[in-house]
Short mmCIF file of N, CA, C and O in Angstrom, two decimals:
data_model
loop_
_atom_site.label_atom_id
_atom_site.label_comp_id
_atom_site.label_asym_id
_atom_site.label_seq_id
_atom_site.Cartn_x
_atom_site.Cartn_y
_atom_site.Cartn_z
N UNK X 38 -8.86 74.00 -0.82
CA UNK X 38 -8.36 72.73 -0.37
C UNK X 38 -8.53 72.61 1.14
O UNK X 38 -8.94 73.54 1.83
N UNK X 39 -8.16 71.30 1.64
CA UNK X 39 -8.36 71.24 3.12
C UNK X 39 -9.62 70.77 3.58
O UNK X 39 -10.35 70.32 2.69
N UNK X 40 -10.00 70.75 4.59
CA UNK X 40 -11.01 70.39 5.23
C UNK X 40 -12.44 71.54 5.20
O UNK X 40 -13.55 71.07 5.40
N UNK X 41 -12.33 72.58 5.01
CA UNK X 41 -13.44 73.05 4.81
C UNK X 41 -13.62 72.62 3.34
O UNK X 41 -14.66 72.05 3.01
N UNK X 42 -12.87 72.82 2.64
CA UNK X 42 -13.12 72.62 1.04
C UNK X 42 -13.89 71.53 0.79
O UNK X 42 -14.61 71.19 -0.16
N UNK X 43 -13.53 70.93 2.09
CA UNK X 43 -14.29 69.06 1.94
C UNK X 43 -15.76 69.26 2.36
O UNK X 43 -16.76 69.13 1.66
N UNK X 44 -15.67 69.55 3.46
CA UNK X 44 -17.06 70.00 4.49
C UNK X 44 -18.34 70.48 3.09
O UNK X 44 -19.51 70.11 2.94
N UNK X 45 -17.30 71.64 2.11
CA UNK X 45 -18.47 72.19 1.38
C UNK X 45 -19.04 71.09 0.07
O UNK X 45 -20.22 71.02 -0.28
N UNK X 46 -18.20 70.49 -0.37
CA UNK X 46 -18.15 69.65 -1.12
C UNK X 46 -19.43 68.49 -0.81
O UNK X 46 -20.47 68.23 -1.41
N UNK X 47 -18.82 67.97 0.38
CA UNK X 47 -20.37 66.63 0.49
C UNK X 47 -21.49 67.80 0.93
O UNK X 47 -22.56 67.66 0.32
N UNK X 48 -21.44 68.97 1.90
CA UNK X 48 -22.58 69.54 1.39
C UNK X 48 -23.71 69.32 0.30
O UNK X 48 -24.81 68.78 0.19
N UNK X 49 -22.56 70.25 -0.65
CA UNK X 49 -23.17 70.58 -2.01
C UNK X 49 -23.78 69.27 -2.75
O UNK X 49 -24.62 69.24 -3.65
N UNK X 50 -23.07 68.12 -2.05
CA UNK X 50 -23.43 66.79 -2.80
C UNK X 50 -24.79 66.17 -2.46
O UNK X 50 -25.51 65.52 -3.22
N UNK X 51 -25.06 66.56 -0.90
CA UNK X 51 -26.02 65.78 -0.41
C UNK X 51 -27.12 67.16 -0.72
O UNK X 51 -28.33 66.94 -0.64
N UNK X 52 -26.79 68.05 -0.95
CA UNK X 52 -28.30 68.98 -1.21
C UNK X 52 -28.66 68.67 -2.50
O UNK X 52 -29.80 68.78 -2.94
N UNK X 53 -27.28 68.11 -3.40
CA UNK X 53 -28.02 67.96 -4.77
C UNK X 53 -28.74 66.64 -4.85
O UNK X 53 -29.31 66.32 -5.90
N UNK X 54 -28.75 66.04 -4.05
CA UNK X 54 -29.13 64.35 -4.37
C UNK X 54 -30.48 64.79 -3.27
O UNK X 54 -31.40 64.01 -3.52
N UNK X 55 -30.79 65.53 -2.43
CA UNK X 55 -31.79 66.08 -2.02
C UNK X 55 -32.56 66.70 -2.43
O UNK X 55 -33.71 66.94 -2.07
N UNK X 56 -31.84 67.08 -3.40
CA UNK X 56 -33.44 68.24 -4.36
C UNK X 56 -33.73 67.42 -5.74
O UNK X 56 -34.57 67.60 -6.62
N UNK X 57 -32.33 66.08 -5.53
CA UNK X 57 -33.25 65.56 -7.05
C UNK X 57 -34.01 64.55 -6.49
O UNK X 57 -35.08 64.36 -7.07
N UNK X 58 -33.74 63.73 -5.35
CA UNK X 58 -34.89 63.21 -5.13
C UNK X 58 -36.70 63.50 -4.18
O UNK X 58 -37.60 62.77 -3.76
N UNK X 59 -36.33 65.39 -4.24
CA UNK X 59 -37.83 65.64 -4.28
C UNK X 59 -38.39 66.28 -5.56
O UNK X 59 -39.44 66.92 -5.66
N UNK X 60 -37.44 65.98 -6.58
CA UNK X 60 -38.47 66.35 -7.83
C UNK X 60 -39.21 65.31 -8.19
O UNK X 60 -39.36 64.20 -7.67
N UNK X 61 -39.76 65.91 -9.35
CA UNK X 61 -41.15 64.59 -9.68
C UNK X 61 -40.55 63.54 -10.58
O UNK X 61 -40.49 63.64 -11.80
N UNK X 62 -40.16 62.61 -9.91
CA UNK X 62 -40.45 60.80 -10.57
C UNK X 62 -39.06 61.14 -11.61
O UNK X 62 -39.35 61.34 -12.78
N UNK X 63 -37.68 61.21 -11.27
CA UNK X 63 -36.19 61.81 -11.85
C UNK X 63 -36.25 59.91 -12.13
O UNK X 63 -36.36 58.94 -11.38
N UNK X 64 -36.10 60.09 -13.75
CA UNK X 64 -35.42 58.46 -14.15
C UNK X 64 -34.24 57.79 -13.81
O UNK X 64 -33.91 56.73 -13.28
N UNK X 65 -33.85 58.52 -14.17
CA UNK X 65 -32.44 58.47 -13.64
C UNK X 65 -31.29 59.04 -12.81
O UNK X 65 -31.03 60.17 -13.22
N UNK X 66 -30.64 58.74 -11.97
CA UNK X 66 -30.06 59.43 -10.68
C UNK X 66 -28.45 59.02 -11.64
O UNK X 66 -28.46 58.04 -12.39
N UNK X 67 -27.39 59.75 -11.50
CA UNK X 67 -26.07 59.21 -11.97
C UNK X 67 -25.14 60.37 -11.34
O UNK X 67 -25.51 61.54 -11.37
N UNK X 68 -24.04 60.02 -10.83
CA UNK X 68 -22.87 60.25 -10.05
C UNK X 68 -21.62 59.98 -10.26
O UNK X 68 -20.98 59.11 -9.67
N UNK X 69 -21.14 60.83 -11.26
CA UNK X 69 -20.04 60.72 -11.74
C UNK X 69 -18.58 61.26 -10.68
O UNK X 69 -18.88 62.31 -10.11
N UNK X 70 -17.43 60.87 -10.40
CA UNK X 70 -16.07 60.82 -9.45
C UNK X 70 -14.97 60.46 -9.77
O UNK X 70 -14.94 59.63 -10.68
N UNK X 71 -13.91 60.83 -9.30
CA UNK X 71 -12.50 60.18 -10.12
C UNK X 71 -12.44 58.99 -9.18
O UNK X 71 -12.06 57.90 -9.62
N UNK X 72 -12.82 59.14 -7.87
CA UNK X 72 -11.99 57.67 -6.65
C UNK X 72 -13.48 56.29 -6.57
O UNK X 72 -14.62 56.25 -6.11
N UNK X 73 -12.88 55.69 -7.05
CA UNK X 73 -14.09 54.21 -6.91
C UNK X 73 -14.71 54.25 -5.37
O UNK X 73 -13.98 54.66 -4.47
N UNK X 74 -15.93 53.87 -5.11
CA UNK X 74 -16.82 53.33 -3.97
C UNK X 74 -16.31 52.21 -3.92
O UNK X 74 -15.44 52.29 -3.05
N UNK X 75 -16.33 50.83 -4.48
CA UNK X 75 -16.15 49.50 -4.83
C UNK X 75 -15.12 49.05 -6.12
O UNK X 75 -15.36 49.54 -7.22
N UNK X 76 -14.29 48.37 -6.01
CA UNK X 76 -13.60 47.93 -7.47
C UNK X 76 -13.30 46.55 -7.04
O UNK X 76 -13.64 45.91 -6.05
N UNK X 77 -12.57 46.28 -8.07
CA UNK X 77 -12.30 44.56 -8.19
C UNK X 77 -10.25 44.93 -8.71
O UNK X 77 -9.40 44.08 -8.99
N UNK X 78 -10.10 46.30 -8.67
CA UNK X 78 -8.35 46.42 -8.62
C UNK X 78 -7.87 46.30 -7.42
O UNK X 78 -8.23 46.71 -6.31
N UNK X 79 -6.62 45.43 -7.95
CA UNK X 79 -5.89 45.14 -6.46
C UNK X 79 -4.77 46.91 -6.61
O UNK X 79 -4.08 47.27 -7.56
N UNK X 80 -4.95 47.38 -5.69
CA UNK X 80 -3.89 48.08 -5.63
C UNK X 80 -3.92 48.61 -4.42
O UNK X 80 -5.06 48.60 -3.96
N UNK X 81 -3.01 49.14 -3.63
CA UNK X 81 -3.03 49.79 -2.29
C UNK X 81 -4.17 50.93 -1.70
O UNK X 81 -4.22 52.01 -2.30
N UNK X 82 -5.07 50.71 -0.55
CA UNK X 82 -5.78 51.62 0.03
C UNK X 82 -5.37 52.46 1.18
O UNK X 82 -4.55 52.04 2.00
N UNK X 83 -5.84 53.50 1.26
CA UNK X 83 -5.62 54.08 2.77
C UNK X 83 -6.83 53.98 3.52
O UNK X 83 -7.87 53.56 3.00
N UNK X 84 -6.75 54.37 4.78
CA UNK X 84 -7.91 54.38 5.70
C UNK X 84 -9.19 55.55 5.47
O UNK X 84 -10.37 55.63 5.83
N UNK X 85 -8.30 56.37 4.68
CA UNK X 85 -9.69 57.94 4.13
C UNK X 85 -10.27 57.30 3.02
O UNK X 85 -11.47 57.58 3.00
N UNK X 86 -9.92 56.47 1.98
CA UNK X 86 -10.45 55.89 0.69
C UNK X 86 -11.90 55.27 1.32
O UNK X 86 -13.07 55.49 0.99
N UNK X 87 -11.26 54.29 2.48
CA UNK X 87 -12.21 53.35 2.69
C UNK X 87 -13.60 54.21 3.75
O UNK X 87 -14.70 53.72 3.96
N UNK X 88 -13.29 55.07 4.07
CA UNK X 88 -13.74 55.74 5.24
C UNK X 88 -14.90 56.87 3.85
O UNK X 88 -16.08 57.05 4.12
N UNK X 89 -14.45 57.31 2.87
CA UNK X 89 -15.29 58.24 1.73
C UNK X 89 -16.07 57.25 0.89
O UNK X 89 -17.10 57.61 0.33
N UNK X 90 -15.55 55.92 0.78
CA UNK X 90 -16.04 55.09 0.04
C UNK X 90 -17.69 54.76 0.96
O UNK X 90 -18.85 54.90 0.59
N UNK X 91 -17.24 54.43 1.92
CA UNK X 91 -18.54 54.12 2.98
C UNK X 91 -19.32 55.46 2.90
O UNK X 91 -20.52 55.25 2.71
N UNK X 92 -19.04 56.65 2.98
CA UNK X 92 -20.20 57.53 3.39
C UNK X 92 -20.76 57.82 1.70
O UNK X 92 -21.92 58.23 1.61
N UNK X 93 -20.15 57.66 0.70
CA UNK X 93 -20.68 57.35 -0.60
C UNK X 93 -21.82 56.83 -0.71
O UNK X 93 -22.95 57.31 -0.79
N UNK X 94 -21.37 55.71 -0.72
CA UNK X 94 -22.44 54.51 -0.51
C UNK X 94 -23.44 54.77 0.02
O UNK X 94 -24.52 54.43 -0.46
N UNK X 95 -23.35 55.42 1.10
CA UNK X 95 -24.83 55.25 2.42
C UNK X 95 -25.50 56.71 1.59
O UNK X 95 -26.71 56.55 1.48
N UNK X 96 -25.15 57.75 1.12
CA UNK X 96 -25.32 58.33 0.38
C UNK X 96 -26.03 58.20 -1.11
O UNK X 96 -26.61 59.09 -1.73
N UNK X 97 -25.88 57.13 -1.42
CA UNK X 97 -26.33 56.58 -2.71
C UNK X 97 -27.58 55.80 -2.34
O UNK X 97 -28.64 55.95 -2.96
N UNK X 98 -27.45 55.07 -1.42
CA UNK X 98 -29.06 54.13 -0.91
C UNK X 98 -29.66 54.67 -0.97
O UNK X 98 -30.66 54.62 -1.69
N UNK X 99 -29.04 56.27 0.55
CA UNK X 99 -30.43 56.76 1.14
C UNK X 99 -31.00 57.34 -0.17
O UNK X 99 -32.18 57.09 -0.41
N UNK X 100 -30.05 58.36 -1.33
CA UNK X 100 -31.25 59.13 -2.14
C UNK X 100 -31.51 58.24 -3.79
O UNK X 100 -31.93 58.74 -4.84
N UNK X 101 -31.04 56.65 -3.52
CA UNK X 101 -31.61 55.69 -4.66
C UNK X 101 -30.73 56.48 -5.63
O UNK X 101 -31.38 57.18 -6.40
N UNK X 102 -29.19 56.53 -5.78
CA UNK X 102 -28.33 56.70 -7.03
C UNK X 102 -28.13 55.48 -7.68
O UNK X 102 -27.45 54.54 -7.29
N UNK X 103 -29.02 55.63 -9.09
CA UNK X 103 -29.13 54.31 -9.83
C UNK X 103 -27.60 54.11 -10.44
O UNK X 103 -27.35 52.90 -10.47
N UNK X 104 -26.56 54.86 -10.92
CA UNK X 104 -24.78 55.03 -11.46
C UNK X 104 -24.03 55.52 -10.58
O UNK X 104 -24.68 56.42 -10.05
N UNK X 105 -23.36 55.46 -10.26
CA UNK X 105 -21.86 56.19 -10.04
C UNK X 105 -20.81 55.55 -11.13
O UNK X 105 -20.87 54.38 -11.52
N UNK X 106 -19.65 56.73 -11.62
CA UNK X 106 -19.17 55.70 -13.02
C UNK X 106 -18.03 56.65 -12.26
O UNK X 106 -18.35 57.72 -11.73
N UNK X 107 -16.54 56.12 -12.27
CA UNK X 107 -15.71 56.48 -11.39
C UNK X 107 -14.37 56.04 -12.33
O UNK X 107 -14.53 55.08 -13.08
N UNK X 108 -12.91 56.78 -12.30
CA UNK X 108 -12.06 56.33 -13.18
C UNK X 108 -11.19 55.86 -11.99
O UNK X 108 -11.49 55.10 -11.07
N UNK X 109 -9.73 56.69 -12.33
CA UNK X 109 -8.96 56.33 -10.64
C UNK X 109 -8.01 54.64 -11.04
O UNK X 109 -6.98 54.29 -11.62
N UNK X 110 -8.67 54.29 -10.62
CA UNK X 110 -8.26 52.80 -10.86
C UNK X 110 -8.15 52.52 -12.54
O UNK X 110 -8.92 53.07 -13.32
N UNK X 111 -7.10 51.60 -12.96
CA UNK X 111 -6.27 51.07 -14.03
C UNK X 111 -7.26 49.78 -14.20
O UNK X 111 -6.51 48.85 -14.51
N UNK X 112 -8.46 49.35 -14.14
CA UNK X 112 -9.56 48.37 -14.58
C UNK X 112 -10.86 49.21 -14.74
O UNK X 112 -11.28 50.34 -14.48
N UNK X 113 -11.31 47.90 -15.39
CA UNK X 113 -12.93 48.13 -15.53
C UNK X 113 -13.63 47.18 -15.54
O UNK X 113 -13.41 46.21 -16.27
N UNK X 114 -14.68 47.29 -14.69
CA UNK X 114 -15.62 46.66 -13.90
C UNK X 114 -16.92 47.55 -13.37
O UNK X 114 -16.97 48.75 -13.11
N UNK X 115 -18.25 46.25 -13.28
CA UNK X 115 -19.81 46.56 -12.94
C UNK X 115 -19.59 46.15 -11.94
O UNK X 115 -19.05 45.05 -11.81
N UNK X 116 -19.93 46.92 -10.93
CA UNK X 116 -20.22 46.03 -9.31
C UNK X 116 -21.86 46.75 -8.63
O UNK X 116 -22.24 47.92 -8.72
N UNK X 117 -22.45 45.78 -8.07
CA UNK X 117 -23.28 46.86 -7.83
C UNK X 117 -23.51 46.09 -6.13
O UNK X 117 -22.99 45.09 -5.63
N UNK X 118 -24.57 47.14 -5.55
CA UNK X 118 -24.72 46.85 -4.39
C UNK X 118 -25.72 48.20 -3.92
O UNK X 118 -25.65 49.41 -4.14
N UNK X 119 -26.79 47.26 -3.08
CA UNK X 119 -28.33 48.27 -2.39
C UNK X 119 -28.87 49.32 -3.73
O UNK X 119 -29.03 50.54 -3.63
N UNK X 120 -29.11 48.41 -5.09
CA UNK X 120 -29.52 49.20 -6.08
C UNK X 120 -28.63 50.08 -6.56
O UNK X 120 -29.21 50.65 -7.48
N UNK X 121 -27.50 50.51 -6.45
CA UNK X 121 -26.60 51.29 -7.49
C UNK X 121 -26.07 50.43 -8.22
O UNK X 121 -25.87 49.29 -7.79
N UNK X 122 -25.76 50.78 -9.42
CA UNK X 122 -24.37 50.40 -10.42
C UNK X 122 -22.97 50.92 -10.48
O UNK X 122 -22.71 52.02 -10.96
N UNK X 123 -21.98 50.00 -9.92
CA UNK X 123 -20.56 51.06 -10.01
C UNK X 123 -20.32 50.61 -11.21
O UNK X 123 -20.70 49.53 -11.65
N UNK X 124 -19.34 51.86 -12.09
CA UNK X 124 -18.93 51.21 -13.30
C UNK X 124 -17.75 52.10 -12.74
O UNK X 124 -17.81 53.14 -12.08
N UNK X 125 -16.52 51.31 -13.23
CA UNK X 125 -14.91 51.49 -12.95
C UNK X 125 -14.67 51.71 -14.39
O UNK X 125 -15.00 50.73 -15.06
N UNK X 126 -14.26 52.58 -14.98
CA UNK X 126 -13.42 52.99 -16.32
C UNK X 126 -11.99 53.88 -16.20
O UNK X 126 -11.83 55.08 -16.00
N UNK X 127 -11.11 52.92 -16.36
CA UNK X 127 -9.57 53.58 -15.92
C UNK X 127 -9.07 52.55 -16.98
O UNK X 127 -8.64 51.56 -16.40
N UNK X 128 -9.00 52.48 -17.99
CA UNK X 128 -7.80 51.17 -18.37
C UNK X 128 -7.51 52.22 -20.12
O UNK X 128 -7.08 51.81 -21.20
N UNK X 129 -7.97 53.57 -19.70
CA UNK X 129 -7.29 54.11 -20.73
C UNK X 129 -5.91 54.27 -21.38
O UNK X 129 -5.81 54.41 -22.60
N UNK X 130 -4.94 54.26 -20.65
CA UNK X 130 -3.31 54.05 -21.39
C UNK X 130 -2.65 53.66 -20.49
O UNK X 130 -2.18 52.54 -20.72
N UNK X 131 -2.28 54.23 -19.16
CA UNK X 131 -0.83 53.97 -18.26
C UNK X 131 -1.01 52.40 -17.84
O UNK X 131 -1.95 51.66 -18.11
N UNK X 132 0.07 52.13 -17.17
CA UNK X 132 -0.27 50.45 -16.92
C UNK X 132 -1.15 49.94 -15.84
O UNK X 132 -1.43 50.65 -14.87
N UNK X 133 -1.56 48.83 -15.96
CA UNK X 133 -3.17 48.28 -15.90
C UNK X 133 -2.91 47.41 -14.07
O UNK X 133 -2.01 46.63 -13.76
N UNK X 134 -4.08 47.92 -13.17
CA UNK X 134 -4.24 46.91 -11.92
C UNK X 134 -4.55 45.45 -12.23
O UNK X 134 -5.16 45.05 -13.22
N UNK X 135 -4.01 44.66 -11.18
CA UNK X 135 -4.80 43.42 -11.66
C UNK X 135 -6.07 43.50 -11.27
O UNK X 135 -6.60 44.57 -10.97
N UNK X 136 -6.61 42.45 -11.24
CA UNK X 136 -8.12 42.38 -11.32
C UNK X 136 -8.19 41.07 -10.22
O UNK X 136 -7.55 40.01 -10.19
N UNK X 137 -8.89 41.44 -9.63
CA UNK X 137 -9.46 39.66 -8.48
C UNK X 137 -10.77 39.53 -8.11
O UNK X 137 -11.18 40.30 -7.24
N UNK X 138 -11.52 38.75 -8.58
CA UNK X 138 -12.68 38.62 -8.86
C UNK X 138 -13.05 38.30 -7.06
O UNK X 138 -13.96 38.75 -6.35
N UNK X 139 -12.24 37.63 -6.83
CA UNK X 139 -12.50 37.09 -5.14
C UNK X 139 -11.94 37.68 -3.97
O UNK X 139 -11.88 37.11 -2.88
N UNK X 140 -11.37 39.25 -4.31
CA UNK X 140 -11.03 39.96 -3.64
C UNK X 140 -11.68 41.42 -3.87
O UNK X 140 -10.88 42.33 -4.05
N UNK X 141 -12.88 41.68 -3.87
CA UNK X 141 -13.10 42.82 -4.03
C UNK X 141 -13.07 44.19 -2.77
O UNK X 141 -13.36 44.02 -1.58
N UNK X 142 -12.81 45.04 -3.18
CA UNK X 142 -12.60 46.28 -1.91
C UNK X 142 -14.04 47.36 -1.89
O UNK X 142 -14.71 47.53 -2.91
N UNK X 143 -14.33 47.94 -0.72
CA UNK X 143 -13.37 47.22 0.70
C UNK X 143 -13.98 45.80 0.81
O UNK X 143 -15.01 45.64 0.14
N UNK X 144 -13.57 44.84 1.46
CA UNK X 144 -13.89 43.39 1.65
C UNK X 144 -14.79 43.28 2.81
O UNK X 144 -14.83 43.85 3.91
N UNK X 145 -15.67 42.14 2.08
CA UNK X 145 -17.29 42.04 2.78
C UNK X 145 -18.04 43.11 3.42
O UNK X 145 -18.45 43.33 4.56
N UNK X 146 -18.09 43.74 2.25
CA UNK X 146 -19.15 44.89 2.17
C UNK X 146 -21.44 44.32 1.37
O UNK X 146 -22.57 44.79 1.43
N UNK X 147 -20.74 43.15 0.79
CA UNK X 147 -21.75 42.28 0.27
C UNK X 147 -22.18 43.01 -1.15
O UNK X 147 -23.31 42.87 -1.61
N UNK X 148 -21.22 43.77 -1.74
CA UNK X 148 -21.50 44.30 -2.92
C UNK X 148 -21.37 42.46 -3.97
O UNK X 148 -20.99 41.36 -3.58
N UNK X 149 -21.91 42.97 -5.43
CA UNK X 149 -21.70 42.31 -6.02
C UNK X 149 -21.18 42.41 -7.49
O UNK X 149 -21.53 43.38 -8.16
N UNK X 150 -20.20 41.26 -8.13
CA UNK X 150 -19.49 41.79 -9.23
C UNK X 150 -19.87 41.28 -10.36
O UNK X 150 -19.68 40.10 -10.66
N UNK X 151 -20.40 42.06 -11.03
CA UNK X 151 -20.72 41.23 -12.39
C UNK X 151 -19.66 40.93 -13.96
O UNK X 151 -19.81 40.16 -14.91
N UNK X 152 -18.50 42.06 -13.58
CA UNK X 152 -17.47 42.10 -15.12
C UNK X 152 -16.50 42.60 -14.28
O UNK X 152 -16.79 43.26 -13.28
N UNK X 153 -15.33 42.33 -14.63
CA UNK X 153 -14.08 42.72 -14.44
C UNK X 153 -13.23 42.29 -15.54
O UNK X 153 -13.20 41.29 -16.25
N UNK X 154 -12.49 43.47 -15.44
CA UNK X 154 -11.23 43.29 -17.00
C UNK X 154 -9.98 44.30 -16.14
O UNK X 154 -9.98 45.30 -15.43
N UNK X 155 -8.88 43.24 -16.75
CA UNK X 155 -7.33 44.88 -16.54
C UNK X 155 -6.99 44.86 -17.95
O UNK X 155 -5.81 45.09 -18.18
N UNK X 156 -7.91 44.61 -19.14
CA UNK X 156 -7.45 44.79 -20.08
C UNK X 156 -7.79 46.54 -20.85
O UNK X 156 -8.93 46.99 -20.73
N UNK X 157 -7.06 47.11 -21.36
CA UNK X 157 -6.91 48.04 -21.68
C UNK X 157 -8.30 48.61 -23.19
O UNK X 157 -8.55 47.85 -24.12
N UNK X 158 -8.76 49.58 -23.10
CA UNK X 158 -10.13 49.65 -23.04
C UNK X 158 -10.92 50.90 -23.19
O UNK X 158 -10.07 51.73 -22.88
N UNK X 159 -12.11 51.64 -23.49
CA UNK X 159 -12.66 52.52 -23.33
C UNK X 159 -14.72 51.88 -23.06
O UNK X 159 -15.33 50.83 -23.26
N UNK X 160 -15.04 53.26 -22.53
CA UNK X 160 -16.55 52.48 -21.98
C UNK X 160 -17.59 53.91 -23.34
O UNK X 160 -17.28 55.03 -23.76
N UNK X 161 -18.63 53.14 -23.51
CA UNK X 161 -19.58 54.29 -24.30
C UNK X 161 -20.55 54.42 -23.05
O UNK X 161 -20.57 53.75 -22.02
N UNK X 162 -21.53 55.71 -23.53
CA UNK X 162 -22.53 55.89 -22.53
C UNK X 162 -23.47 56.89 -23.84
O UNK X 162 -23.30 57.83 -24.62
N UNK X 163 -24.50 55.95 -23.42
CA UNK X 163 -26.13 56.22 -24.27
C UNK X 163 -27.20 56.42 -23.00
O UNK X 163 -27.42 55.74 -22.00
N UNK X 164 -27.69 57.56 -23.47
CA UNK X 164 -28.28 58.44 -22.40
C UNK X 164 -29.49 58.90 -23.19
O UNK X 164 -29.34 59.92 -23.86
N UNK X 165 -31.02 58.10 -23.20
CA UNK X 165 -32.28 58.28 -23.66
C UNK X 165 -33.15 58.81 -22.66
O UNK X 165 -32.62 59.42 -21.73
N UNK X 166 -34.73 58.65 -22.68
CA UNK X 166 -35.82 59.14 -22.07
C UNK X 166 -36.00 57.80 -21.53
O UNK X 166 -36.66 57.61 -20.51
N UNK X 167 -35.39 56.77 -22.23
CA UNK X 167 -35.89 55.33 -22.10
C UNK X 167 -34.85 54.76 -20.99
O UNK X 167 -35.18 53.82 -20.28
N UNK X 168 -33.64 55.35 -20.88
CA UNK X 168 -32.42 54.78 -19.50
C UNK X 168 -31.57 55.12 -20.24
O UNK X 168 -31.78 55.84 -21.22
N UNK X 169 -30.37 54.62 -19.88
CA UNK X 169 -28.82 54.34 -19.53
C UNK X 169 -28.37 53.03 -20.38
O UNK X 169 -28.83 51.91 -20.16
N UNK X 170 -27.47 53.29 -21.34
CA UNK X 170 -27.01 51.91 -21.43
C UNK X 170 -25.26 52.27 -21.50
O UNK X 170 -24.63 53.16 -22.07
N UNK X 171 -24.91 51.32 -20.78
CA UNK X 171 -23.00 51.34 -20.83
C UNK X 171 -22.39 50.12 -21.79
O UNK X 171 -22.79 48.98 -22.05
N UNK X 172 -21.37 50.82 -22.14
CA UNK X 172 -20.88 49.19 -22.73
C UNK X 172 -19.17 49.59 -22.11
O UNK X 172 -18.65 50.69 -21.93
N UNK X 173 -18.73 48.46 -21.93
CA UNK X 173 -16.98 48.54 -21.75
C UNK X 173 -16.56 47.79 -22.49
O UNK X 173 -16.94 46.63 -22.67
N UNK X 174 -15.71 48.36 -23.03
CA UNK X 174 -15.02 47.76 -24.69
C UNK X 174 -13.73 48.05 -24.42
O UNK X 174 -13.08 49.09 -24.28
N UNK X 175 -13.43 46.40 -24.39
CA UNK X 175 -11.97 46.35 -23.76
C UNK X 175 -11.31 45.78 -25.65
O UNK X 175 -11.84 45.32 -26.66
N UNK X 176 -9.64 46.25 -25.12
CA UNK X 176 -8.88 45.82 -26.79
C UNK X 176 -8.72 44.50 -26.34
O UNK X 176 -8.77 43.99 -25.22
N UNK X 177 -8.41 43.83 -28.09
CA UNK X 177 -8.36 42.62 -28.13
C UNK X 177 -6.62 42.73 -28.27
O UNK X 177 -6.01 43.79 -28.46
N UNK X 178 -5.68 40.73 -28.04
CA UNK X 178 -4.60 41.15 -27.52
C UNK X 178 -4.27 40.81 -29.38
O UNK X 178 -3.16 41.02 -29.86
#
């Protein structure tokens, strides 16, 4: 724990997104995390969220991460932004964030939102030679 624990951590992160994007022609890049880059839940931030969320991101451009799929947050939502896909999957049982389509975090970052739900929910993931397909399958009331 602590700050070296951290130090080694994005290390290890940025050598792996470094050696996959000098292998040959990788289809797919995906980045799985518990804390969202981007969401569409309203719920309270701190200044380190927003501060890991940003070096994420710039992280994801530079080595072209086509997913990041992230829980954390009580919604689910596609946001994407500079070629990634965020997918938010949290609306498994405890009680649910709202959702604000016109407030997304952090604010004016120029990401963009394509689905948002606080309805309660699970996501599939199909993983071919051919891509990625997600679905979020929210309950009906």
């Amino acid at each position: 724990t602590g700050p070296a624990a951290s130090r080694r951590h994005w290390a290890w992160l940025e050598s792996m997104l470094h050696k996959i994007s000098n292998s040959v022609s990788p289809k797919l890049v995906m980045v799985v995390g518990h804390r969202p880059v981007f969401t569409a839940a309203q719920r309270g931030r701190t200044p380190a969220e927003e501060r890991v969320a940003d070096r994420l991101h710039t992280l994801f451009s530079q080595y072209s991460v086509d997913v990041y799929i992230n829980g954390h947050d009580h919604a689910m939502y596609h946001i994407t932004k500079d070629g990634t896909n965020y997918f938010g999957n949290g609306v498994g049982g405890f009680d649910l964030h709202r959702v604000d389509e016109n407030a997304l975090w952090p604010p004016e970052r120029g990401q963009q939102l394509h689905w948002a739900s606080s309805r309660h929910g699970f996501a599939t993931h199909e993983v071919s030679s051919a891509g990625m397909r997600i679905r979020l399958n929210q309950m009906l009331d």
